[in-house]
mmCIF file of C-alpha atoms in Angstrom:
data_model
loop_
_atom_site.group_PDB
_atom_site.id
_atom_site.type_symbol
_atom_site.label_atom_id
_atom_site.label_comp_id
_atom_site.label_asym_id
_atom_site.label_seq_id
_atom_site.Cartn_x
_atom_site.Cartn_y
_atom_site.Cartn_z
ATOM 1 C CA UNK E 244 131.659 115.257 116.069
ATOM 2 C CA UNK E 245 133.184 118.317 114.944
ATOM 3 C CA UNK E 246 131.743 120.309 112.482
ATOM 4 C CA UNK E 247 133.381 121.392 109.379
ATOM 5 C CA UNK E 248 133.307 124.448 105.967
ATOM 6 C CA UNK E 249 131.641 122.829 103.407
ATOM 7 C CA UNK E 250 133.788 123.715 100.335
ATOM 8 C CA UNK E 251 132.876 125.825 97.473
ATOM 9 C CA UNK E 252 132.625 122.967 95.341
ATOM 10 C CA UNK E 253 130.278 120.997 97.115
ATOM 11 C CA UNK E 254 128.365 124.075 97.960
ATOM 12 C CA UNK E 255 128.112 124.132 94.568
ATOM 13 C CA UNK E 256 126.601 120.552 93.856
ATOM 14 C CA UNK E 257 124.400 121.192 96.168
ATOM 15 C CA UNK E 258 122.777 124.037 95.242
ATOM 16 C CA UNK E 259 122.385 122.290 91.562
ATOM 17 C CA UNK E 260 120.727 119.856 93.632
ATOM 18 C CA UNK E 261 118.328 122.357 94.914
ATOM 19 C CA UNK E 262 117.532 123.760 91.609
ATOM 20 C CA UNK E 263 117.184 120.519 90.058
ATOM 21 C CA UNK E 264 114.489 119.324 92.534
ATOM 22 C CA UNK E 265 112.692 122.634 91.962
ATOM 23 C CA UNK E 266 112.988 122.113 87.935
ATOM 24 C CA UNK E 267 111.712 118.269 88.732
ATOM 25 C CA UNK E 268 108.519 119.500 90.035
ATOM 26 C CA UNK E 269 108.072 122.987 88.087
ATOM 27 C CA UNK E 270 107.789 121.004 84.836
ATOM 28 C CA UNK E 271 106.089 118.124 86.109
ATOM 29 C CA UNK E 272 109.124 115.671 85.473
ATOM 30 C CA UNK E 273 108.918 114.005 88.631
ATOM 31 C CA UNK E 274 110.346 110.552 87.741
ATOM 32 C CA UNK E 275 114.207 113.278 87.555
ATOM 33 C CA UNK E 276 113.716 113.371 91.836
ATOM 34 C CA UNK E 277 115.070 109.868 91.665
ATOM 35 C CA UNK E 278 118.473 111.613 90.479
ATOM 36 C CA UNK E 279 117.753 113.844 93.296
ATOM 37 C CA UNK E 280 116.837 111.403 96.259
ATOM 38 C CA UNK E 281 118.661 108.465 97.830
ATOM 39 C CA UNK E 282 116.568 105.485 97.387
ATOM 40 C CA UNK E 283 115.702 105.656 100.940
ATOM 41 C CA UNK E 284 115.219 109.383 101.399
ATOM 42 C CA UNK E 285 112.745 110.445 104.100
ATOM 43 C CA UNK E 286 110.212 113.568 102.379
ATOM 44 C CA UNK E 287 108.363 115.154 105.537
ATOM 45 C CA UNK E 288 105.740 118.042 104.761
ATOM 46 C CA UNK E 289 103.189 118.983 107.530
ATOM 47 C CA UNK E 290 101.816 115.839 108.873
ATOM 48 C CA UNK E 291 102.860 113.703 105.663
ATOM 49 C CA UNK E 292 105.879 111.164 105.607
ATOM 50 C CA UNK E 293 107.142 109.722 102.524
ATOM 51 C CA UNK E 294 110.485 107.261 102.975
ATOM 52 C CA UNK E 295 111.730 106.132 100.186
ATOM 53 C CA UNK E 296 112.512 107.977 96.531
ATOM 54 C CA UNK E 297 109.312 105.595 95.467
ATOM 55 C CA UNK E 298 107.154 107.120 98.169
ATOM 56 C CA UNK E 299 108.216 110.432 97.034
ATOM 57 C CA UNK E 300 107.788 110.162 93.443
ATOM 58 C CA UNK E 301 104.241 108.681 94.039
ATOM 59 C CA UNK E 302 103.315 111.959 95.856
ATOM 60 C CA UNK E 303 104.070 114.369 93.066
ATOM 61 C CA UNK E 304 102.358 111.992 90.308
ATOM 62 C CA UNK E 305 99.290 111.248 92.421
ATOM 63 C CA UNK E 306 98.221 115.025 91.719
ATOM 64 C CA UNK E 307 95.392 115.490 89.250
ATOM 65 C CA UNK E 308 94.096 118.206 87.366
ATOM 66 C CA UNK E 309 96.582 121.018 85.906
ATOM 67 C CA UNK E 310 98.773 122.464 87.944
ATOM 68 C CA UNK E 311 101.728 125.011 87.189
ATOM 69 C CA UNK E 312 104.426 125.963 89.982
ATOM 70 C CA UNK E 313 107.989 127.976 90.287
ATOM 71 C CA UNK E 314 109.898 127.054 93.059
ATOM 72 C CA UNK E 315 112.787 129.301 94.255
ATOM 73 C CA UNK E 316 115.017 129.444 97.550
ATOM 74 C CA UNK E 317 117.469 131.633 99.170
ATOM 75 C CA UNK E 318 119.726 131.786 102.472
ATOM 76 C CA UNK E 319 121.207 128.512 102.055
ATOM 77 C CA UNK E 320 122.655 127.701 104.980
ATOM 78 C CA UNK E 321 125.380 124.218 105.018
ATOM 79 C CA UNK E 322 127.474 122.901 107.832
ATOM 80 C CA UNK E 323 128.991 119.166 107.527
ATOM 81 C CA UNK E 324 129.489 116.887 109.984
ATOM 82 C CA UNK E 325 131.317 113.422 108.950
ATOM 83 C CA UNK E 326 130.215 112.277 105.888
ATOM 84 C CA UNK E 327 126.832 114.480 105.960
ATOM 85 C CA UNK E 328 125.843 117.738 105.053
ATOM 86 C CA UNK E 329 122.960 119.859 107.109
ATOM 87 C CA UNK E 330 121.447 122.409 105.195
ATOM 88 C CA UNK E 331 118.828 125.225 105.795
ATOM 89 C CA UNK E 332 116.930 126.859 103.620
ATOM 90 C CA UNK E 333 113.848 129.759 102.724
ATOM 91 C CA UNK E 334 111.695 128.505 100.121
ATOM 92 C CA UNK E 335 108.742 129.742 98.145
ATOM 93 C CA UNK E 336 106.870 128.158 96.025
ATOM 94 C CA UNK E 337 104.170 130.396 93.524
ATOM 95 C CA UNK E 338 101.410 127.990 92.656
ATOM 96 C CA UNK E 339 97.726 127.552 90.386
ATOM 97 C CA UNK E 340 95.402 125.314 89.984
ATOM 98 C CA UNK E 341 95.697 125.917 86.223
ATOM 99 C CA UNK E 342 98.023 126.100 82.948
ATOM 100 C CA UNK E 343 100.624 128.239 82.074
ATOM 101 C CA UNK E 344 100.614 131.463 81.045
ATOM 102 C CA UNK E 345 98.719 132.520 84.765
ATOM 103 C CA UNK E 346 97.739 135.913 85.415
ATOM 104 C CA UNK E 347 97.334 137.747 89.193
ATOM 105 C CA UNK E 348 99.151 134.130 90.795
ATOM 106 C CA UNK E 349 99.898 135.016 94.285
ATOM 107 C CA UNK E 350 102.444 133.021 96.716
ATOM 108 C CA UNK E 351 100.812 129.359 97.760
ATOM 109 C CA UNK E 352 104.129 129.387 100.359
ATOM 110 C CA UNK E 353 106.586 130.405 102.197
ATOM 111 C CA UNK E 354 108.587 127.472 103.944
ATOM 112 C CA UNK E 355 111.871 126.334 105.906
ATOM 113 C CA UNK E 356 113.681 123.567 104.331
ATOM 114 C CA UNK E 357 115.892 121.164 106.665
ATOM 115 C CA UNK E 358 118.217 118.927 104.728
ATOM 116 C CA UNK E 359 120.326 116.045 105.063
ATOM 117 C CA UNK E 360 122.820 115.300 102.131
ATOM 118 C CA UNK E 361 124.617 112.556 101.477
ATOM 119 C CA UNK E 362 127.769 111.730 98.775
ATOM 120 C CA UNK E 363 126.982 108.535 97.196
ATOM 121 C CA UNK E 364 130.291 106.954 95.121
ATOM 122 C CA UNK E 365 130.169 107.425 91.389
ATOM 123 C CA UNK E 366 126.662 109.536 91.900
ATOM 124 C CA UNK E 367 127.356 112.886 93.688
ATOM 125 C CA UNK E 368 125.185 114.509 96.437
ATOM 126 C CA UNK E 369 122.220 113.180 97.227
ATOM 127 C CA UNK E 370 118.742 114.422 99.615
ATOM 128 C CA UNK E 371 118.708 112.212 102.227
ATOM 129 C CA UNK E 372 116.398 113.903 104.323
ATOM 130 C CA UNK E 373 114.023 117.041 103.536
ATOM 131 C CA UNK E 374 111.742 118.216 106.231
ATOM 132 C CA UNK E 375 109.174 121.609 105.498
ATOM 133 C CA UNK E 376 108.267 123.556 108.056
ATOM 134 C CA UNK E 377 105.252 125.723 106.389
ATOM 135 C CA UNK E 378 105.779 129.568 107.598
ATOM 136 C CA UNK E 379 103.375 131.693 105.277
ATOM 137 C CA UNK E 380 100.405 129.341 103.617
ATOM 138 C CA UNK E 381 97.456 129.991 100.998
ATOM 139 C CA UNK E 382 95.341 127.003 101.336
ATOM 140 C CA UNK E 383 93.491 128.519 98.240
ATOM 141 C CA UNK E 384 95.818 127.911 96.262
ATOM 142 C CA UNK E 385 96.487 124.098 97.550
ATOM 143 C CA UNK E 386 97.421 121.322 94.826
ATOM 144 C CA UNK E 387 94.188 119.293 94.008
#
């Protein structure tokens, strides 16, 4: 299969995608990363596998105790093949085990993202697949 530009357009929805994930868990809204999943999405970080938007969702809202976390990314990288696009990402993610305001927070981590996105009719683009590949990690400052 030959491998095509993604537009600037879909570029486009997907990085809203991106940022809208990152919002969904920054503010602790994690029922929006149904708008942001397929229903059967596959979530892998480290050794964990979540399929399914359920699975997913039940990850983030499992987490006790306060918690406050920006998420950022850069060198998006998209190339689509068919009806799919594979992207590539840097992420970072500054985290505490506390509320908001936070002074002295360092980096929790550093990460590679590797996503599959799908178009769904009459919904948009869609994370079908999101794999993290840790690069630079604070176990200190670990979700409880």
């Amino acid at each position: 299969m030959t491998a095509r530009c993604v537009p600037p357009a879909e570029r486009a929805a997907i990085e809203e995608l991106n940022a809208r994930f990152a919002w969904a868990l920054d503010l602790g809204e994690f029922d929006n990363l149904r708008q942001v999943f397929t229903s059967e999405a596959r979530y892998v970080s480290g050794e964990r596998i979540y399929a399914g938007v359920d699975a997913i969702v039940s990850r983030f809202t499992a987490r006790t105790g306060p918690r406050t976390t920006r998420h950022g990314w850069s060198s998006l990288t998209l190339q689509a093949t068919g009806d799919k696009i594979y992207g590539l990402s840097s992420w970072y993610t500054f985290a505490a085990n506390q509320d908001a305001p936070i002074s002295g927070t360092g980096v929790y981590l550093v990460a590679d993202f590797v996503d599959i996105y799908v178009s769904i009719a009459d919904v948009g683009w869609r994370i079908a697949e999101r794999t993290i590949h840790p690069v630079f990690k604070d176990e200190r400052l670990a979700p409880t």
